């Protein structure tokens, strides 16, 4: 069994052989499609190649693959039951943990994917306000349902008709967007920082974050933070907590359970009643194993200061890449938080340099991405990052030789 054989077989029984954000056909040519296992900060593809992993399964793996504390908690719950006629006690325990940890959370609701959570949050906002419109940053990714998918295939214009776009970090643009639908804004949904694919990332301006909060208060709309991608890697309390900005609703997923499928919406007491009115559910939303894994993940991040560990490793990686790029004559941009990094090459509009470099990194045992942000985990040690930097240095050298 190898990657090429599996791709050929998949092409016969899966549309396109693969779909969605994990479709390796969208990356550089050498990227494997199928993987066999993961351990700590490493993954192995089905061809047996080992990689130091800086994608962390596109974000869910925050403590490292197969973290013992998480796996033990999941196994204990699995021995009792997972998908039952109702939730286990673990649902209450997990909700209590979130309410205790997140200052803006008075309650929690659970689902499976980030899209579930963002959609559910907007449903709560609309139920609370009786309004229709949602203000959303241009180009922002909030999931893959028809209202927010980046691809229009299979959707209708009506499904996006209630979205009004603004420019991220521009309070003037946000105010103007609100004015165009005055009296009908149910929510402002915003990511903690600008992390659109194919573009350099952009940290939020504190004045913008505070201005979004003030605008929501003034017009009676809910401020929704989409912390699906950034949650549990910037601040366990919520990614805008360092700015003193607390949302009405927050969507969580990805890193919440170290790879087990779960998402959540947390909200304030003022929105508890509207949340109760929703009919929003799923057959697997209350499965207990993922909830046990989530509780263990969050507690481990809290108890071991996992974010600080990611910050140290991310800073080491960023400094090393800067030194290497300069030595090989490349001008690069490293953007975003060091725990959710990305590197782009100056003037590389067609991504040809990024594609070549990321492909070369793979050959030298480093898995990162040419056009999507990367993710650090608490399993990345100083030694792991140093080893990865050996591979990226060789990749820079090969890329310089290729492009002259």
mmCIF file of C-alpha atoms in Angstrom:
data_model
loop_
_atom_site.group_PDB
_atom_site.id
_atom_site.type_symbol
_atom_site.label_atom_id
_atom_site.label_comp_id
_atom_site.label_asym_id
_atom_site.label_seq_id
_atom_site.Cartn_x
_atom_site.Cartn_y
_atom_site.Cartn_z
ATOM 1 C CA UNK A 1 0.000 0.000 0.000
ATOM 2 C CA UNK A 2 1.509 3.321 -1.060
ATOM 3 C CA UNK A 3 0.314 6.845 -1.744
ATOM 4 C CA UNK A 4 0.103 6.455 -5.522
ATOM 5 C CA UNK A 5 -1.930 3.238 -5.278
ATOM 6 C CA UNK A 6 -4.321 4.763 -2.750
ATOM 7 C CA UNK A 7 -4.808 7.844 -4.926
ATOM 8 C CA UNK A 8 -5.647 5.629 -7.907
ATOM 9 C CA UNK A 9 -8.127 3.609 -5.873
ATOM 10 C CA UNK A 10 -9.653 6.722 -4.328
ATOM 11 C CA UNK A 11 -10.169 8.300 -7.747
ATOM 12 C CA UNK A 12 -12.604 5.479 -8.549
ATOM 13 C CA UNK A 13 -14.753 5.793 -5.420
ATOM 14 C CA UNK A 14 -14.298 9.376 -4.110
ATOM 15 C CA UNK A 15 -15.145 12.442 -6.253
ATOM 16 C CA UNK A 16 -11.832 13.782 -7.485
ATOM 17 C CA UNK A 17 -10.016 11.262 -5.324
ATOM 18 C CA UNK A 18 -10.082 13.773 -2.459
ATOM 19 C CA UNK A 19 -11.927 16.982 -1.621
ATOM 20 C CA UNK A 20 -11.820 19.894 0.775
ATOM 21 C CA UNK A 21 -8.901 21.577 2.491
ATOM 22 C CA UNK A 22 -6.842 18.371 2.814
ATOM 23 C CA UNK A 23 -6.772 17.772 -0.947
ATOM 24 C CA UNK A 24 -3.043 17.431 -1.659
ATOM 25 C CA UNK A 25 -3.623 18.238 -5.335
ATOM 26 C CA UNK A 26 -3.878 21.884 -4.228
ATOM 27 C CA UNK A 27 -0.377 21.896 -2.721
ATOM 28 C CA UNK A 28 3.113 21.435 -4.145
ATOM 29 C CA UNK A 29 3.653 18.265 -6.248
ATOM 30 C CA UNK A 30 5.533 16.269 -3.612
ATOM 31 C CA UNK A 31 2.886 16.488 -0.888
ATOM 32 C CA UNK A 32 1.569 13.091 0.211
ATOM 33 C CA UNK A 33 -2.182 12.545 0.356
ATOM 34 C CA UNK A 34 -2.380 9.603 2.746
ATOM 35 C CA UNK A 35 -0.864 9.250 6.199
ATOM 36 C CA UNK A 36 -0.291 6.268 8.445
ATOM 37 C CA UNK A 37 0.316 7.622 11.929
ATOM 38 C CA UNK A 38 1.379 10.486 14.175
ATOM 39 C CA UNK A 39 3.357 10.720 17.404
ATOM 40 C CA UNK A 40 4.296 13.893 19.256
ATOM 41 C CA UNK A 41 5.212 16.540 16.677
ATOM 42 C CA UNK A 42 5.800 14.002 13.900
ATOM 43 C CA UNK A 43 3.719 12.302 11.220
ATOM 44 C CA UNK A 44 4.468 9.412 8.868
ATOM 45 C CA UNK A 45 2.868 9.053 5.451
ATOM 46 C CA UNK A 46 1.828 5.700 4.009
ATOM 47 C CA UNK A 47 5.133 5.497 2.139
ATOM 48 C CA UNK A 48 6.931 5.525 5.482
ATOM 49 C CA UNK A 49 8.391 9.016 5.200
ATOM 50 C CA UNK A 50 8.730 10.875 8.512
ATOM 51 C CA UNK A 51 8.029 14.588 8.909
ATOM 52 C CA UNK A 52 8.360 17.141 11.679
ATOM 53 C CA UNK A 53 4.809 18.443 11.549
ATOM 54 C CA UNK A 54 4.107 22.179 11.459
ATOM 55 C CA UNK A 55 0.495 21.825 10.283
ATOM 56 C CA UNK A 56 -0.743 19.781 13.249
ATOM 57 C CA UNK A 57 -3.543 18.324 11.108
ATOM 58 C CA UNK A 58 -4.512 21.898 10.116
ATOM 59 C CA UNK A 59 -4.763 22.961 13.744
ATOM 60 C CA UNK A 60 -6.536 20.315 15.843
ATOM 61 C CA UNK A 61 -3.388 18.759 17.321
ATOM 62 C CA UNK A 62 -2.201 21.225 19.962
ATOM 63 C CA UNK A 63 -0.439 18.984 22.508
ATOM 64 C CA UNK A 64 1.131 16.619 19.985
ATOM 65 C CA UNK A 65 -0.225 13.500 18.336
ATOM 66 C CA UNK A 66 -1.379 10.783 20.747
ATOM 67 C CA UNK A 67 -0.792 12.793 23.894
ATOM 68 C CA UNK A 68 -0.922 10.320 26.808
ATOM 69 C CA UNK A 69 -3.221 12.325 29.101
ATOM 70 C CA UNK A 70 -5.728 12.922 26.317
ATOM 71 C CA UNK A 71 -5.601 9.350 25.042
ATOM 72 C CA UNK A 72 -6.103 7.983 28.571
ATOM 73 C CA UNK A 73 -9.137 10.216 29.165
ATOM 74 C CA UNK A 74 -10.648 9.236 25.810
ATOM 75 C CA UNK A 75 -10.036 5.529 26.463
ATOM 76 C CA UNK A 76 -11.630 5.686 29.912
ATOM 77 C CA UNK A 77 -14.749 7.256 28.466
ATOM 78 C CA UNK A 78 -14.827 4.885 25.469
ATOM 79 C CA UNK A 79 -14.826 1.927 27.880
ATOM 80 C CA UNK A 80 -18.051 3.314 29.359
ATOM 81 C CA UNK A 81 -19.719 4.447 26.135
ATOM 82 C CA UNK A 82 -19.556 7.170 23.527
ATOM 83 C CA UNK A 83 -22.721 7.727 21.481
ATOM 84 C CA UNK A 84 -25.536 7.047 23.968
ATOM 85 C CA UNK A 85 -29.203 8.025 24.347
ATOM 86 C CA UNK A 86 -28.083 11.246 25.969
ATOM 87 C CA UNK A 87 -24.842 12.959 26.909
ATOM 88 C CA UNK A 88 -22.612 11.704 29.674
ATOM 89 C CA UNK A 89 -21.715 13.617 32.812
ATOM 90 C CA UNK A 90 -18.640 14.741 30.905
ATOM 91 C CA UNK A 91 -20.749 17.286 28.974
ATOM 92 C CA UNK A 92 -21.550 19.139 32.184
ATOM 93 C CA UNK A 93 -17.942 18.906 33.363
ATOM 94 C CA UNK A 94 -16.634 20.296 30.067
ATOM 95 C CA UNK A 95 -19.154 23.138 30.053
ATOM 96 C CA UNK A 96 -18.205 23.981 33.639
ATOM 97 C CA UNK A 97 -14.530 24.044 32.675
ATOM 98 C CA UNK A 98 -15.162 26.466 29.800
ATOM 99 C CA UNK A 99 -17.339 28.735 31.921
ATOM 100 C CA UNK A 100 -14.662 28.777 34.623
ATOM 101 C CA UNK A 101 -11.839 29.448 32.155
ATOM 102 C CA UNK A 102 -13.370 31.924 29.672
ATOM 103 C CA UNK A 103 -14.456 35.263 31.194
ATOM 104 C CA UNK A 104 -17.064 35.879 28.473
ATOM 105 C CA UNK A 105 -18.642 32.428 28.876
ATOM 106 C CA UNK A 106 -21.699 31.856 31.065
ATOM 107 C CA UNK A 107 -22.813 28.766 29.135
ATOM 108 C CA UNK A 108 -21.629 26.388 26.425
ATOM 109 C CA UNK A 109 -23.225 24.390 23.612
ATOM 110 C CA UNK A 110 -21.409 21.624 21.743
ATOM 111 C CA UNK A 111 -21.254 20.311 18.184
ATOM 112 C CA UNK A 112 -18.584 18.783 15.937
ATOM 113 C CA UNK A 113 -16.922 21.210 13.485
ATOM 114 C CA UNK A 114 -15.943 24.841 13.373
ATOM 115 C CA UNK A 115 -18.627 25.510 10.772
ATOM 116 C CA UNK A 116 -21.222 24.106 13.169
ATOM 117 C CA UNK A 117 -20.064 26.557 15.815
ATOM 118 C CA UNK A 118 -19.968 29.701 13.658
ATOM 119 C CA UNK A 119 -23.361 28.886 12.170
ATOM 120 C CA UNK A 120 -24.844 28.170 15.601
ATOM 121 C CA UNK A 121 -23.438 31.426 16.990
ATOM 122 C CA UNK A 122 -25.113 33.427 14.235
ATOM 123 C CA UNK A 123 -28.382 31.576 14.877
ATOM 124 C CA UNK A 124 -28.220 32.647 18.528
ATOM 125 C CA UNK A 125 -27.534 36.249 17.486
ATOM 126 C CA UNK A 126 -30.475 36.288 15.086
ATOM 127 C CA UNK A 127 -32.761 34.662 17.633
ATOM 128 C CA UNK A 128 -31.770 37.320 20.173
ATOM 129 C CA UNK A 129 -32.118 40.347 17.912
ATOM 130 C CA UNK A 130 -34.809 39.352 15.428
ATOM 131 C CA UNK A 131 -32.538 40.767 12.737
ATOM 132 C CA UNK A 132 -31.004 39.317 9.569
ATOM 133 C CA UNK A 133 -27.708 40.931 8.586
ATOM 134 C CA UNK A 134 -24.207 39.853 9.583
ATOM 135 C CA UNK A 135 -21.108 42.012 9.176
ATOM 136 C CA UNK A 136 -18.106 39.925 8.080
ATOM 137 C CA UNK A 137 -14.578 40.845 6.966
ATOM 138 C CA UNK A 138 -13.901 40.546 3.250
ATOM 139 C CA UNK A 139 -12.105 37.286 2.458
ATOM 140 C CA UNK A 140 -12.480 35.878 5.959
ATOM 141 C CA UNK A 141 -12.966 32.138 6.352
ATOM 142 C CA UNK A 142 -15.728 31.105 8.760
ATOM 143 C CA UNK A 143 -16.420 27.574 7.543
ATOM 144 C CA UNK A 144 -17.809 25.570 4.649
ATOM 145 C CA UNK A 145 -21.607 25.859 4.917
ATOM 146 C CA UNK A 146 -23.392 27.570 2.001
ATOM 147 C CA UNK A 147 -23.484 30.943 3.805
ATOM 148 C CA UNK A 148 -19.700 31.064 4.219
ATOM 149 C CA UNK A 149 -17.962 28.591 1.884
ATOM 150 C CA UNK A 150 -15.242 30.219 -0.245
ATOM 151 C CA UNK A 151 -16.507 28.301 -3.286
ATOM 152 C CA UNK A 152 -19.911 29.199 -4.776
ATOM 153 C CA UNK A 153 -20.386 25.716 -6.302
ATOM 154 C CA UNK A 154 -23.658 24.185 -5.148
ATOM 155 C CA UNK A 155 -24.874 27.332 -3.397
ATOM 156 C CA UNK A 156 -27.338 30.086 -4.261
ATOM 157 C CA UNK A 157 -26.820 33.855 -4.024
ATOM 158 C CA UNK A 158 -29.621 34.037 -1.466
ATOM 159 C CA UNK A 159 -27.554 32.039 1.001
ATOM 160 C CA UNK A 160 -25.055 34.903 1.212
ATOM 161 C CA UNK A 161 -27.538 37.736 0.795
ATOM 162 C CA UNK A 162 -27.489 38.679 4.479
ATOM 163 C CA UNK A 163 -23.707 39.130 4.660
ATOM 164 C CA UNK A 164 -22.260 42.646 4.517
ATOM 165 C CA UNK A 165 -18.496 42.848 4.136
ATOM 166 C CA UNK A 166 -15.952 45.225 5.638
ATOM 167 C CA UNK A 167 -12.152 45.521 5.504
ATOM 168 C CA UNK A 168 -10.397 43.844 8.429
ATOM 169 C CA UNK A 169 -8.752 46.290 10.862
ATOM 170 C CA UNK A 170 -10.604 49.253 9.343
ATOM 171 C CA UNK A 171 -13.047 50.684 11.847
ATOM 172 C CA UNK A 172 -14.175 53.179 9.213
ATOM 173 C CA UNK A 173 -15.073 50.326 6.856
ATOM 174 C CA UNK A 174 -16.875 48.444 9.630
ATOM 175 C CA UNK A 175 -18.907 51.527 10.565
ATOM 176 C CA UNK A 176 -19.790 52.110 6.913
ATOM 177 C CA UNK A 177 -20.915 48.499 6.490
ATOM 178 C CA UNK A 178 -23.169 48.801 9.526
ATOM 179 C CA UNK A 179 -24.661 52.036 8.198
ATOM 180 C CA UNK A 180 -25.764 50.357 4.944
ATOM 181 C CA UNK A 181 -28.066 48.008 6.877
ATOM 182 C CA UNK A 182 -28.888 50.215 9.824
ATOM 183 C CA UNK A 183 -31.361 48.638 12.220
ATOM 184 C CA UNK A 184 -30.971 45.119 10.805
ATOM 185 C CA UNK A 185 -27.534 43.986 12.063
ATOM 186 C CA UNK A 186 -27.767 40.808 14.115
ATOM 187 C CA UNK A 187 -24.030 40.189 14.517
ATOM 188 C CA UNK A 188 -20.497 41.264 13.763
ATOM 189 C CA UNK A 189 -18.437 38.119 13.204
ATOM 190 C CA UNK A 190 -14.673 38.510 13.205
ATOM 191 C CA UNK A 191 -11.545 36.379 13.525
ATOM 192 C CA UNK A 192 -9.003 37.246 16.252
ATOM 193 C CA UNK A 193 -6.484 38.162 13.567
ATOM 194 C CA UNK A 194 -6.600 38.224 9.772
ATOM 195 C CA UNK A 195 -5.606 34.728 8.639
ATOM 196 C CA UNK A 196 -6.895 34.531 5.061
ATOM 197 C CA UNK A 197 -5.173 31.932 2.896
ATOM 198 C CA UNK A 198 -2.743 33.092 0.186
ATOM 199 C CA UNK A 199 -2.142 36.385 2.042
ATOM 200 C CA UNK A 200 0.218 37.591 4.733
ATOM 201 C CA UNK A 201 -1.454 37.403 8.103
ATOM 202 C CA UNK A 202 -2.333 40.579 9.987
ATOM 203 C CA UNK A 203 -2.586 40.951 13.754
ATOM 204 C CA UNK A 204 -5.619 42.834 15.001
ATOM 205 C CA UNK A 205 -5.208 46.507 15.847
ATOM 206 C CA UNK A 206 -6.342 46.933 19.467
ATOM 207 C CA UNK A 207 -8.321 50.042 18.482
ATOM 208 C CA UNK A 208 -10.205 47.997 15.888
ATOM 209 C CA UNK A 209 -11.047 45.263 18.396
ATOM 210 C CA UNK A 210 -12.301 47.807 20.921
ATOM 211 C CA UNK A 211 -14.151 49.714 18.212
ATOM 212 C CA UNK A 212 -15.937 46.556 17.041
ATOM 213 C CA UNK A 213 -17.053 45.946 20.642
ATOM 214 C CA UNK A 214 -18.278 49.535 20.985
ATOM 215 C CA UNK A 215 -20.142 49.409 17.661
ATOM 216 C CA UNK A 216 -21.886 46.157 18.570
ATOM 217 C CA UNK A 217 -22.999 47.698 21.851
ATOM 218 C CA UNK A 218 -24.209 50.878 20.160
ATOM 219 C CA UNK A 219 -26.334 49.145 17.513
ATOM 220 C CA UNK A 220 -27.521 46.276 19.701
ATOM 221 C CA UNK A 221 -25.766 43.535 17.735
ATOM 222 C CA UNK A 222 -23.852 40.511 19.038
ATOM 223 C CA UNK A 223 -20.078 40.539 18.730
ATOM 224 C CA UNK A 224 -19.046 37.028 17.641
ATOM 225 C CA UNK A 225 -15.388 35.980 17.810
ATOM 226 C CA UNK A 226 -14.592 33.097 15.482
ATOM 227 C CA UNK A 227 -11.848 31.513 17.598
ATOM 228 C CA UNK A 228 -12.033 28.226 15.702
ATOM 229 C CA UNK A 229 -8.536 28.541 14.249
ATOM 230 C CA UNK A 230 -6.797 30.606 16.913
ATOM 231 C CA UNK A 231 -8.496 29.342 20.066
ATOM 232 C CA UNK A 232 -6.223 27.707 22.672
ATOM 233 C CA UNK A 233 -3.059 28.932 20.886
ATOM 234 C CA UNK A 234 -3.106 32.638 21.814
ATOM 235 C CA UNK A 235 -4.883 32.865 25.174
ATOM 236 C CA UNK A 236 -6.920 30.154 26.889
ATOM 237 C CA UNK A 237 -9.405 32.811 28.003
ATOM 238 C CA UNK A 238 -10.140 33.876 24.429
ATOM 239 C CA UNK A 239 -7.933 35.487 21.816
ATOM 240 C CA UNK A 240 -9.114 39.068 22.376
ATOM 241 C CA UNK A 241 -8.926 38.864 26.164
ATOM 242 C CA UNK A 242 -5.412 40.437 26.163
ATOM 243 C CA UNK A 243 -6.995 43.550 24.591
ATOM 244 C CA UNK A 244 -9.726 43.702 27.191
ATOM 245 C CA UNK A 245 -12.367 42.905 24.555
ATOM 246 C CA UNK A 246 -14.958 40.298 25.463
ATOM 247 C CA UNK A 247 -17.388 38.960 22.862
ATOM 248 C CA UNK A 248 -21.034 38.071 23.325
ATOM 249 C CA UNK A 249 -20.465 34.741 21.572
ATOM 250 C CA UNK A 250 -17.363 32.715 20.728
ATOM 251 C CA UNK A 251 -17.009 29.802 18.307
ATOM 252 C CA UNK A 252 -14.389 27.173 19.227
ATOM 253 C CA UNK A 253 -13.130 23.949 17.606
ATOM 254 C CA UNK A 254 -9.814 22.746 16.090
ATOM 255 C CA UNK A 255 -7.389 22.618 19.056
ATOM 256 C CA UNK A 256 -10.134 22.042 21.609
ATOM 257 C CA UNK A 257 -9.650 18.262 21.917
ATOM 258 C CA UNK A 258 -6.218 17.551 20.412
ATOM 259 C CA UNK A 259 -7.636 15.946 17.289
ATOM 260 C CA UNK A 260 -10.920 14.529 18.580
ATOM 261 C CA UNK A 261 -13.963 15.976 16.775
ATOM 262 C CA UNK A 262 -15.717 18.657 18.803
ATOM 263 C CA UNK A 263 -16.760 22.294 18.589
ATOM 264 C CA UNK A 264 -18.435 24.674 20.988
ATOM 265 C CA UNK A 265 -20.209 27.992 21.256
ATOM 266 C CA UNK A 266 -19.863 29.947 24.473
ATOM 267 C CA UNK A 267 -21.961 32.973 25.305
ATOM 268 C CA UNK A 268 -23.071 35.500 27.861
ATOM 269 C CA UNK A 269 -26.051 35.263 30.191
ATOM 270 C CA UNK A 270 -27.934 37.798 28.098
ATOM 271 C CA UNK A 271 -28.004 35.275 25.218
ATOM 272 C CA UNK A 272 -28.833 32.181 27.272
ATOM 273 C CA UNK A 273 -32.580 32.506 26.609
ATOM 274 C CA UNK A 274 -32.249 32.930 22.826
ATOM 275 C CA UNK A 275 -29.814 29.987 22.723
ATOM 276 C CA UNK A 276 -32.471 27.817 24.392
ATOM 277 C CA UNK A 277 -34.920 28.531 21.560
ATOM 278 C CA UNK A 278 -32.736 27.020 18.813
ATOM 279 C CA UNK A 279 -33.305 23.627 17.292
ATOM 280 C CA UNK A 280 -29.664 22.909 16.517
ATOM 281 C CA UNK A 281 -28.470 19.351 16.936
ATOM 282 C CA UNK A 282 -26.735 16.333 15.443
ATOM 283 C CA UNK A 283 -26.565 12.604 16.021
ATOM 284 C CA UNK A 284 -22.921 12.751 17.120
ATOM 285 C CA UNK A 285 -22.809 16.166 18.779
ATOM 286 C CA UNK A 286 -23.114 14.748 22.291
ATOM 287 C CA UNK A 287 -20.637 11.884 21.903
ATOM 288 C CA UNK A 288 -18.780 11.562 25.174
ATOM 289 C CA UNK A 289 -15.302 10.484 24.045
ATOM 290 C CA UNK A 290 -14.483 13.761 22.287
ATOM 291 C CA UNK A 291 -15.769 15.676 25.306
ATOM 292 C CA UNK A 292 -13.473 13.712 27.605
ATOM 293 C CA UNK A 293 -10.577 14.420 25.246
ATOM 294 C CA UNK A 294 -11.477 18.128 25.204
ATOM 295 C CA UNK A 295 -11.535 18.370 28.979
ATOM 296 C CA UNK A 296 -8.146 16.645 29.228
ATOM 297 C CA UNK A 297 -6.680 18.831 26.462
ATOM 298 C CA UNK A 298 -7.784 22.120 27.980
ATOM 299 C CA UNK A 299 -6.706 21.095 31.477
ATOM 300 C CA UNK A 300 -3.300 20.020 30.179
ATOM 301 C CA UNK A 301 -2.797 23.297 28.328
ATOM 302 C CA UNK A 302 -3.743 25.137 31.515
ATOM 303 C CA UNK A 303 -1.675 23.023 33.904
ATOM 304 C CA UNK A 304 1.499 22.931 31.780
ATOM 305 C CA UNK A 305 1.295 26.455 30.308
ATOM 306 C CA UNK A 306 1.164 24.899 26.870
ATOM 307 C CA UNK A 307 0.765 28.215 25.070
ATOM 308 C CA UNK A 308 4.069 29.461 26.511
ATOM 309 C CA UNK A 309 5.772 26.321 25.207
ATOM 310 C CA UNK A 310 4.332 26.967 21.743
ATOM 311 C CA UNK A 311 5.446 30.584 21.896
ATOM 312 C CA UNK A 312 9.028 29.575 22.673
ATOM 313 C CA UNK A 313 9.138 27.029 19.859
ATOM 314 C CA UNK A 314 7.431 29.413 17.437
ATOM 315 C CA UNK A 315 9.878 32.212 18.239
ATOM 316 C CA UNK A 316 12.813 29.834 17.705
ATOM 317 C CA UNK A 317 11.399 28.775 14.335
ATOM 318 C CA UNK A 318 10.750 32.351 13.241
ATOM 319 C CA UNK A 319 14.229 33.545 14.175
ATOM 320 C CA UNK A 320 15.853 30.560 12.482
ATOM 321 C CA UNK A 321 13.903 30.999 9.254
ATOM 322 C CA UNK A 322 14.711 34.723 9.186
ATOM 323 C CA UNK A 323 18.438 34.030 9.505
ATOM 324 C CA UNK A 324 18.361 31.311 6.846
ATOM 325 C CA UNK A 325 16.324 33.286 4.324
ATOM 326 C CA UNK A 326 18.663 36.264 4.637
ATOM 327 C CA UNK A 327 21.715 34.041 4.243
ATOM 328 C CA UNK A 328 20.333 32.573 1.023
ATOM 329 C CA UNK A 329 19.337 35.945 -0.404
ATOM 330 C CA UNK A 330 15.566 35.731 0.047
ATOM 331 C CA UNK A 331 13.320 38.486 1.335
ATOM 332 C CA UNK A 332 10.552 36.813 3.301
ATOM 333 C CA UNK A 333 7.576 37.931 5.342
ATOM 334 C CA UNK A 334 6.785 36.049 8.543
ATOM 335 C CA UNK A 335 3.367 37.002 9.815
ATOM 336 C CA UNK A 336 0.778 36.084 12.405
ATOM 337 C CA UNK A 337 1.313 35.011 16.010
ATOM 338 C CA UNK A 338 4.415 32.839 16.488
ATOM 339 C CA UNK A 339 2.080 30.012 17.570
ATOM 340 C CA UNK A 340 0.209 30.223 14.228
ATOM 341 C CA UNK A 341 2.988 31.275 11.843
ATOM 342 C CA UNK A 342 3.328 31.667 8.109
ATOM 343 C CA UNK A 343 6.162 32.561 5.736
ATOM 344 C CA UNK A 344 5.789 34.112 2.310
ATOM 345 C CA UNK A 345 8.413 35.158 -0.231
ATOM 346 C CA UNK A 346 8.524 38.780 -1.337
ATOM 347 C CA UNK A 347 7.362 39.197 -4.929
ATOM 348 C CA UNK A 348 6.125 35.608 -5.176
ATOM 349 C CA UNK A 349 2.699 36.456 -6.594
ATOM 350 C CA UNK A 350 2.260 33.091 -8.330
ATOM 351 C CA UNK A 351 3.578 31.156 -5.303
ATOM 352 C CA UNK A 352 6.167 29.385 -7.455
ATOM 353 C CA UNK A 353 8.941 30.021 -4.927
ATOM 354 C CA UNK A 354 6.776 28.994 -1.966
ATOM 355 C CA UNK A 355 5.690 25.831 -3.772
ATOM 356 C CA UNK A 356 9.292 24.882 -4.592
ATOM 357 C CA UNK A 357 10.539 25.631 -1.078
ATOM 358 C CA UNK A 358 7.736 23.746 0.704
ATOM 359 C CA UNK A 359 8.280 20.787 -1.635
ATOM 360 C CA UNK A 360 11.989 20.831 -0.789
ATOM 361 C CA UNK A 361 11.155 21.036 2.924
ATOM 362 C CA UNK A 362 9.144 17.824 2.543
ATOM 363 C CA UNK A 363 12.115 16.044 1.023
ATOM 364 C CA UNK A 364 14.116 17.040 4.077
ATOM 365 C CA UNK A 365 11.503 15.880 6.564
ATOM 366 C CA UNK A 366 9.634 19.115 7.355
ATOM 367 C CA UNK A 367 5.892 19.401 6.734
ATOM 368 C CA UNK A 368 4.598 22.944 6.329
ATOM 369 C CA UNK A 369 2.393 24.697 3.785
ATOM 370 C CA UNK A 370 2.932 27.039 0.822
ATOM 371 C CA UNK A 371 -0.246 29.139 1.153
ATOM 372 C CA UNK A 372 -2.016 28.339 4.429
ATOM 373 C CA UNK A 373 -0.840 29.336 7.898
ATOM 374 C CA UNK A 374 1.020 26.747 9.957
ATOM 375 C CA UNK A 375 0.427 25.627 13.555
ATOM 376 C CA UNK A 376 2.751 25.011 16.476
ATOM 377 C CA UNK A 377 2.057 22.408 19.159
ATOM 378 C CA UNK A 378 3.232 22.058 22.737
ATOM 379 C CA UNK A 379 5.106 18.934 21.586
ATOM 380 C CA UNK A 380 7.600 20.979 19.537
ATOM 381 C CA UNK A 381 10.786 21.025 21.614
ATOM 382 C CA UNK A 382 13.901 23.114 21.094
ATOM 383 C CA UNK A 383 15.579 20.027 19.641
ATOM 384 C CA UNK A 384 12.681 19.374 17.258
ATOM 385 C CA UNK A 385 12.739 22.921 15.919
ATOM 386 C CA UNK A 386 16.524 22.828 15.540
ATOM 387 C CA UNK A 387 16.232 19.589 13.555
ATOM 388 C CA UNK A 388 13.500 21.102 11.373
ATOM 389 C CA UNK A 389 15.666 24.153 10.718
ATOM 390 C CA UNK A 390 18.365 21.880 9.319
ATOM 391 C CA UNK A 391 15.811 20.756 6.730
ATOM 392 C CA UNK A 392 14.500 24.236 5.939
ATOM 393 C CA UNK A 393 18.068 25.488 5.427
ATOM 394 C CA UNK A 394 18.692 22.804 2.832
ATOM 395 C CA UNK A 395 15.364 23.705 1.218
ATOM 396 C CA UNK A 396 16.371 27.386 0.991
ATOM 397 C CA UNK A 397 19.657 26.359 -0.638
ATOM 398 C CA UNK A 398 17.896 24.160 -3.201
ATOM 399 C CA UNK A 399 15.324 26.846 -3.934
ATOM 400 C CA UNK A 400 18.038 29.470 -4.473
ATOM 401 C CA UNK A 401 19.872 27.084 -6.827
ATOM 402 C CA UNK A 402 16.659 26.466 -8.766
ATOM 403 C CA UNK A 403 15.682 30.111 -9.207
ATOM 404 C CA UNK A 404 19.225 31.496 -9.485
#
